Amino acid sequence: MKRVQIAPSILTADFGRITEEVSSVAPVVDWFHLDVMDGHYVDNLTFGASTVAAIDRAVDTPLHVHLMIENPAKFAPVFAEAGADRISFHPEVVDDPAAVVDLIREAGAEAGVAVHPDSDLGWAKRLLDGVAVVLMMTVRPGFGGQKFLAEVVPKIAEARKLVDQAGARADIEVDGGVNLETIAQPVGAGADVLVTGSAVYDGRDPVAAAIRIRERLDMLAKEGDR
């Protein structure tokens, strides 16, 4: 079984000491997932490019910026310049999603398409040749700490099949409610990358929490190899 990667979301981290928060778990994880919200696409505000730049200076771990905003074309180049290695956006908010994919890539980042729990894989299929990640949302975007939506699992498996049959290079990333109790479901459906927010930044010991996630994934991999 392919090694599944861990990408902690920083939404529930302590922003008063964010560089220490990311630096502490960086040796255990594969990515950091940075949710940018504008108060329009979702009813929440998070942070801007300066926070991304600060995290980029603090760690060598690649950064995936998830734009939950109404105008990704305007801001994607700013986040690429700040240090984003991947930038995902929601295609339903723009008139020409393919042009946004091209814009992100021209800015020097890999592009990703985010799939809302209530959306189908139509845009992901049309954009597959140009994206490095299909971001499957297993919560409704806007806030951290939500419950995993198990009804999305068949769609994760569908996305896995879509990528494999196309011979595409895109990762299947699963975002929302992933923790020790739910982790087997996206792994079983074929996820490559798991966003783990409050499961890592639990307010107690993020490093120990990240290690527990890694150990659980290793156990699932062994079970899958039997």
CSV table of C-alpha atoms in Angstrom, one decimal:
chain,number,residue,atom,x,y,z
A,1,MET,CA,0.0,0.0,0.0
A,2,LYS,CA,1.2,3.5,-0.9
A,3,ARG,CA,2.4,5.6,2.1
A,4,VAL,CA,-0.4,8.0,3.0
A,5,GLN,CA,0.8,11.5,3.8
A,6,ILE,CA,-0.3,13.7,6.7
A,7,ALA,CA,-1.2,17.4,6.3
A,8,PRO,CA,-2.2,19.1,9.5
A,9,SER,CA,-4.5,22.0,9.1
A,10,ILE,CA,-3.5,24.9,11.3
A,11,LEU,CA,-7.0,26.1,12.0
A,12,THR,CA,-7.0,24.9,15.6
A,13,ALA,CA,-3.4,25.7,16.3
A,14,ASP,CA,-2.3,28.4,18.7
A,15,PHE,CA,-1.8,31.4,16.4
A,16,GLY,CA,-0.1,33.3,19.1
A,17,ARG,CA,2.9,30.9,18.7
A,18,ILE,CA,2.2,29.6,15.2
A,19,THR,CA,5.8,29.2,14.1
A,20,GLU,CA,6.5,27.0,17.2
A,21,GLU,CA,3.3,25.1,16.5
A,22,VAL,CA,4.3,24.2,13.0
A,23,SER,CA,8.0,23.7,13.7
A,24,SER,CA,7.3,21.2,16.5
A,25,VAL,CA,5.3,18.7,14.3
A,26,ALA,CA,7.2,19.3,11.0
A,27,PRO,CA,9.5,16.3,11.5
A,28,VAL,CA,6.4,14.0,11.7
A,29,VAL,CA,4.2,15.3,8.9
A,30,ASP,CA,4.4,15.7,5.2
A,31,TRP,CA,2.5,18.9,4.4
A,32,PHE,CA,0.9,21.8,6.2
A,33,HIS,CA,-2.6,22.6,5.1
A,34,LEU,CA,-3.5,26.3,5.3
A,35,ASP,CA,-7.2,27.3,5.0
A,36,VAL,CA,-7.7,30.8,3.8
A,37,MET,CA,-11.2,32.1,4.3
A,38,ASP,CA,-12.6,35.5,3.2
A,39,GLY,CA,-15.9,35.7,5.1
A,40,HIS,CA,-17.8,35.6,1.8
A,41,TYR,CA,-17.5,32.1,0.3
A,42,VAL,CA,-17.7,30.8,3.9
A,43,ASP,CA,-18.8,32.6,7.1
A,44,ASN,CA,-15.4,32.8,8.6
A,45,LEU,CA,-12.2,34.8,8.3
A,46,THR,CA,-8.8,33.3,8.8
A,47,PHE,CA,-5.4,34.8,7.7
A,48,GLY,CA,-3.6,36.2,4.7
A,49,ALA,CA,-0.4,35.8,2.8
A,50,SER,CA,1.8,37.2,5.7
A,51,THR,CA,0.9,34.2,7.8
A,52,VAL,CA,1.8,31.8,5.0
A,53,ALA,CA,5.1,33.6,4.5
A,54,ALA,CA,5.9,33.3,8.3
A,55,ILE,CA,5.2,29.6,8.2
A,56,ASP,CA,7.2,29.2,5.1
A,57,ARG,CA,10.2,30.8,6.8
A,58,ALA,CA,9.8,28.6,9.9
A,59,VAL,CA,9.7,25.1,8.2
A,60,ASP,CA,10.9,23.4,5.0
A,61,THR,CA,7.7,21.3,4.9
A,62,PRO,CA,5.6,22.0,1.8
A,63,LEU,CA,2.5,24.2,2.2
A,64,HIS,CA,-0.9,23.6,0.6
A,65,VAL,CA,-3.0,26.7,0.7
A,66,HIS,CA,-6.7,26.0,0.4
A,67,LEU,CA,-8.5,29.1,-0.9
A,68,MET,CA,-12.1,29.2,0.4
A,69,ILE,CA,-12.6,32.6,-1.2
A,70,GLU,CA,-14.7,34.2,-3.9
A,71,ASN,CA,-11.8,35.6,-6.0
A,72,PRO,CA,-9.0,33.0,-6.2
A,73,ALA,CA,-7.6,34.4,-9.4
A,74,LYS,CA,-6.9,37.7,-7.7
A,75,PHE,CA,-5.1,36.2,-4.6
A,76,ALA,CA,-3.5,33.0,-5.8
A,77,PRO,CA,-0.4,34.7,-7.1
A,78,VAL,CA,0.0,36.5,-3.8
A,79,PHE,CA,0.0,33.2,-1.9
A,80,ALA,CA,2.3,31.6,-4.4
A,81,GLU,CA,4.8,34.4,-3.8
A,82,ALA,CA,4.4,34.0,0.0
A,83,GLY,CA,5.5,30.4,-0.3
A,84,ALA,CA,2.6,28.2,-1.2
A,85,ASP,CA,3.7,25.0,-2.9
A,86,ARG,CA,0.1,24.0,-3.8
A,87,ILE,CA,-3.0,26.2,-4.1
A,88,SER,CA,-6.5,24.7,-4.3
A,89,PHE,CA,-9.7,26.6,-5.1
A,90,HIS,CA,-13.4,25.9,-5.4
A,91,PRO,CA,-14.3,25.9,-9.1
A,92,GLU,CA,-17.9,26.8,-8.6
A,93,VAL,CA,-16.9,30.4,-7.6
A,94,VAL,CA,-15.3,31.4,-10.9
A,95,ASP,CA,-16.4,31.7,-14.5
A,96,ASP,CA,-13.3,29.9,-16.0
A,97,PRO,CA,-11.8,27.3,-13.6
A,98,ALA,CA,-9.3,26.2,-16.2
A,99,ALA,CA,-7.9,29.7,-16.4
A,100,VAL,CA,-7.4,29.8,-12.6
A,101,VAL,CA,-5.5,26.5,-12.8
A,102,ASP,CA,-3.2,28.0,-15.4
A,103,LEU,CA,-2.8,31.1,-13.4
A,104,ILE,CA,-1.8,29.2,-10.3
A,105,ARG,CA,0.8,27.1,-12.3
A,106,GLU,CA,2.2,30.2,-14.0
A,107,ALA,CA,2.6,31.8,-10.5
A,108,GLY,CA,4.9,28.8,-9.6
A,109,ALA,CA,2.6,26.6,-7.5
A,110,GLU,CA,0.9,23.4,-8.2
A,111,ALA,CA,-2.9,23.7,-8.7
A,112,GLY,CA,-5.7,21.8,-7.0
A,113,VAL,CA,-9.4,21.6,-7.3
A,114,ALA,CA,-11.5,21.4,-4.2
A,115,VAL,CA,-14.7,19.4,-4.2
A,116,HIS,CA,-17.5,20.6,-1.9
A,117,PRO,CA,-19.4,17.7,-0.1
A,118,ASP,CA,-22.5,18.7,-2.1
A,119,SER,CA,-20.8,18.9,-5.5
A,120,ASP,CA,-20.0,16.1,-7.9
A,121,LEU,CA,-16.7,15.4,-9.6
A,122,GLY,CA,-17.5,17.1,-12.8
A,123,TRP,CA,-15.0,19.9,-12.5
A,124,ALA,CA,-12.4,17.6,-11.1
A,125,LYS,CA,-12.7,15.4,-14.2
A,126,ARG,CA,-12.5,18.4,-16.6
A,127,LEU,CA,-9.5,19.9,-14.8
A,128,LEU,CA,-7.6,16.6,-14.1
A,129,ASP,CA,-4.8,17.1,-16.6
A,130,GLY,CA,-3.8,20.4,-15.0
A,131,VAL,CA,-4.0,19.7,-11.3
A,132,ALA,CA,-1.7,18.1,-8.8
A,133,VAL,CA,-4.4,17.4,-6.2
A,134,VAL,CA,-8.1,16.7,-6.0
A,135,LEU,CA,-9.2,18.0,-2.5
A,136,MET,CA,-12.2,16.0,-1.3
A,137,MET,CA,-14.1,17.9,1.5
A,138,THR,CA,-15.5,15.6,4.1
A,139,VAL,CA,-17.0,18.6,6.1
A,140,ARG,CA,-18.8,21.6,4.8
A,141,PRO,CA,-16.1,24.3,4.5
A,142,GLY,CA,-15.8,27.1,7.0
A,143,PHE,CA,-14.8,25.9,10.4
A,144,GLY,CA,-12.4,23.4,12.0
A,145,GLY,CA,-13.4,20.6,14.4
A,146,GLN,CA,-16.5,19.4,12.4
A,147,LYS,CA,-17.7,15.8,12.2
A,148,PHE,CA,-16.5,13.6,9.3
A,149,LEU,CA,-19.2,13.2,6.6
A,150,ALA,CA,-19.1,9.4,5.9
A,151,GLU,CA,-21.5,9.8,3.0
A,152,VAL,CA,-18.6,11.4,1.0
A,153,VAL,CA,-16.5,8.2,1.2
A,154,PRO,CA,-18.0,6.6,-2.0
A,155,LYS,CA,-17.1,9.9,-3.8
A,156,ILE,CA,-13.5,9.6,-2.6
A,157,ALA,CA,-13.4,6.1,-4.1
A,158,GLU,CA,-14.9,7.5,-7.3
A,159,ALA,CA,-12.2,10.2,-7.4
A,160,ARG,CA,-9.5,7.5,-6.8
A,161,LYS,CA,-10.9,5.5,-9.8
A,162,LEU,CA,-11.1,8.7,-11.9
A,163,VAL,CA,-7.4,9.5,-11.3
A,164,ASP,CA,-6.2,6.0,-11.8
A,165,GLN,CA,-8.2,5.3,-15.0
A,166,ALA,CA,-6.9,8.6,-16.5
A,167,GLY,CA,-3.3,7.8,-15.6
A,168,ALA,CA,-3.2,11.2,-13.9
A,169,ARG,CA,-0.7,12.3,-11.3
A,170,ALA,CA,-3.1,14.1,-9.0
A,171,ASP,CA,-3.2,13.2,-5.3
A,172,ILE,CA,-6.5,12.5,-3.7
A,173,GLU,CA,-6.5,14.6,-0.5
A,174,VAL,CA,-9.2,14.3,2.1
A,175,ASP,CA,-10.1,17.3,4.3
A,176,GLY,CA,-12.4,17.4,7.3
A,177,GLY,CA,-13.1,15.4,10.4
A,178,VAL,CA,-10.2,13.0,9.9
A,179,ASN,CA,-9.0,11.5,13.2
A,180,LEU,CA,-8.1,8.2,14.8
A,181,GLU,CA,-11.7,7.0,14.7
A,182,THR,CA,-12.4,8.0,11.1
A,183,ILE,CA,-9.1,7.6,9.4
A,184,ALA,CA,-9.6,4.1,8.1
A,185,GLN,CA,-12.5,5.3,5.9
A,186,PRO,CA,-10.6,7.7,3.6
A,187,VAL,CA,-7.6,5.4,3.6
A,188,GLY,CA,-9.8,2.5,2.4
A,189,ALA,CA,-11.3,4.7,-0.3
A,190,GLY,CA,-7.9,5.5,-1.7
A,191,ALA,CA,-6.7,8.8,-0.2
A,192,ASP,CA,-3.1,9.8,-0.7
A,193,VAL,CA,-3.1,12.7,1.7
A,194,LEU,CA,-5.1,13.3,4.9
A,195,VAL,CA,-5.8,16.7,6.4
A,196,THR,CA,-5.8,16.3,10.2
A,197,GLY,CA,-6.7,19.5,12.0
A,198,SER,CA,-7.9,19.2,15.5
A,199,ALA,CA,-6.7,15.6,15.5
A,200,VAL,CA,-3.2,17.0,15.7
A,201,TYR,CA,-3.6,20.5,17.1
A,202,ASP,CA,-5.7,19.2,20.0
A,203,GLY,CA,-4.7,21.8,22.6
A,204,ARG,CA,-2.6,19.3,24.5
A,205,ASP,CA,0.4,17.7,22.7
A,206,PRO,CA,0.4,18.2,18.9
A,207,VAL,CA,3.6,16.2,18.4
A,208,ALA,CA,2.3,13.1,20.3
A,209,ALA,CA,-1.0,13.5,18.4
A,210,ALA,CA,0.8,13.6,15.0
A,211,ILE,CA,2.8,10.5,16.0
A,212,ARG,CA,-0.4,8.6,16.9
A,213,ILE,CA,-1.8,9.5,13.5
A,214,ARG,CA,1.4,8.2,11.7
A,215,GLU,CA,1.4,5.0,13.7
A,216,ARG,CA,-2.3,4.4,12.9
A,217,LEU,CA,-1.6,4.9,9.2
A,218,ASP,CA,1.4,2.5,9.4
A,219,MET,CA,-0.8,-0.1,11.0
A,220,LEU,CA,-3.5,0.3,8.3
A,221,ALA,CA,-0.8,0.0,5.6
A,222,LYS,CA,0.4,-3.3,7.2
A,223,GLU,CA,-3.1,-4.6,7.3
A,224,GLY,CA,-3.6,-3.6,3.7
A,225,ASP,CA,-0.5,-5.5,2.6
A,226,ARG,CA,-1.6,-8.8,4.2
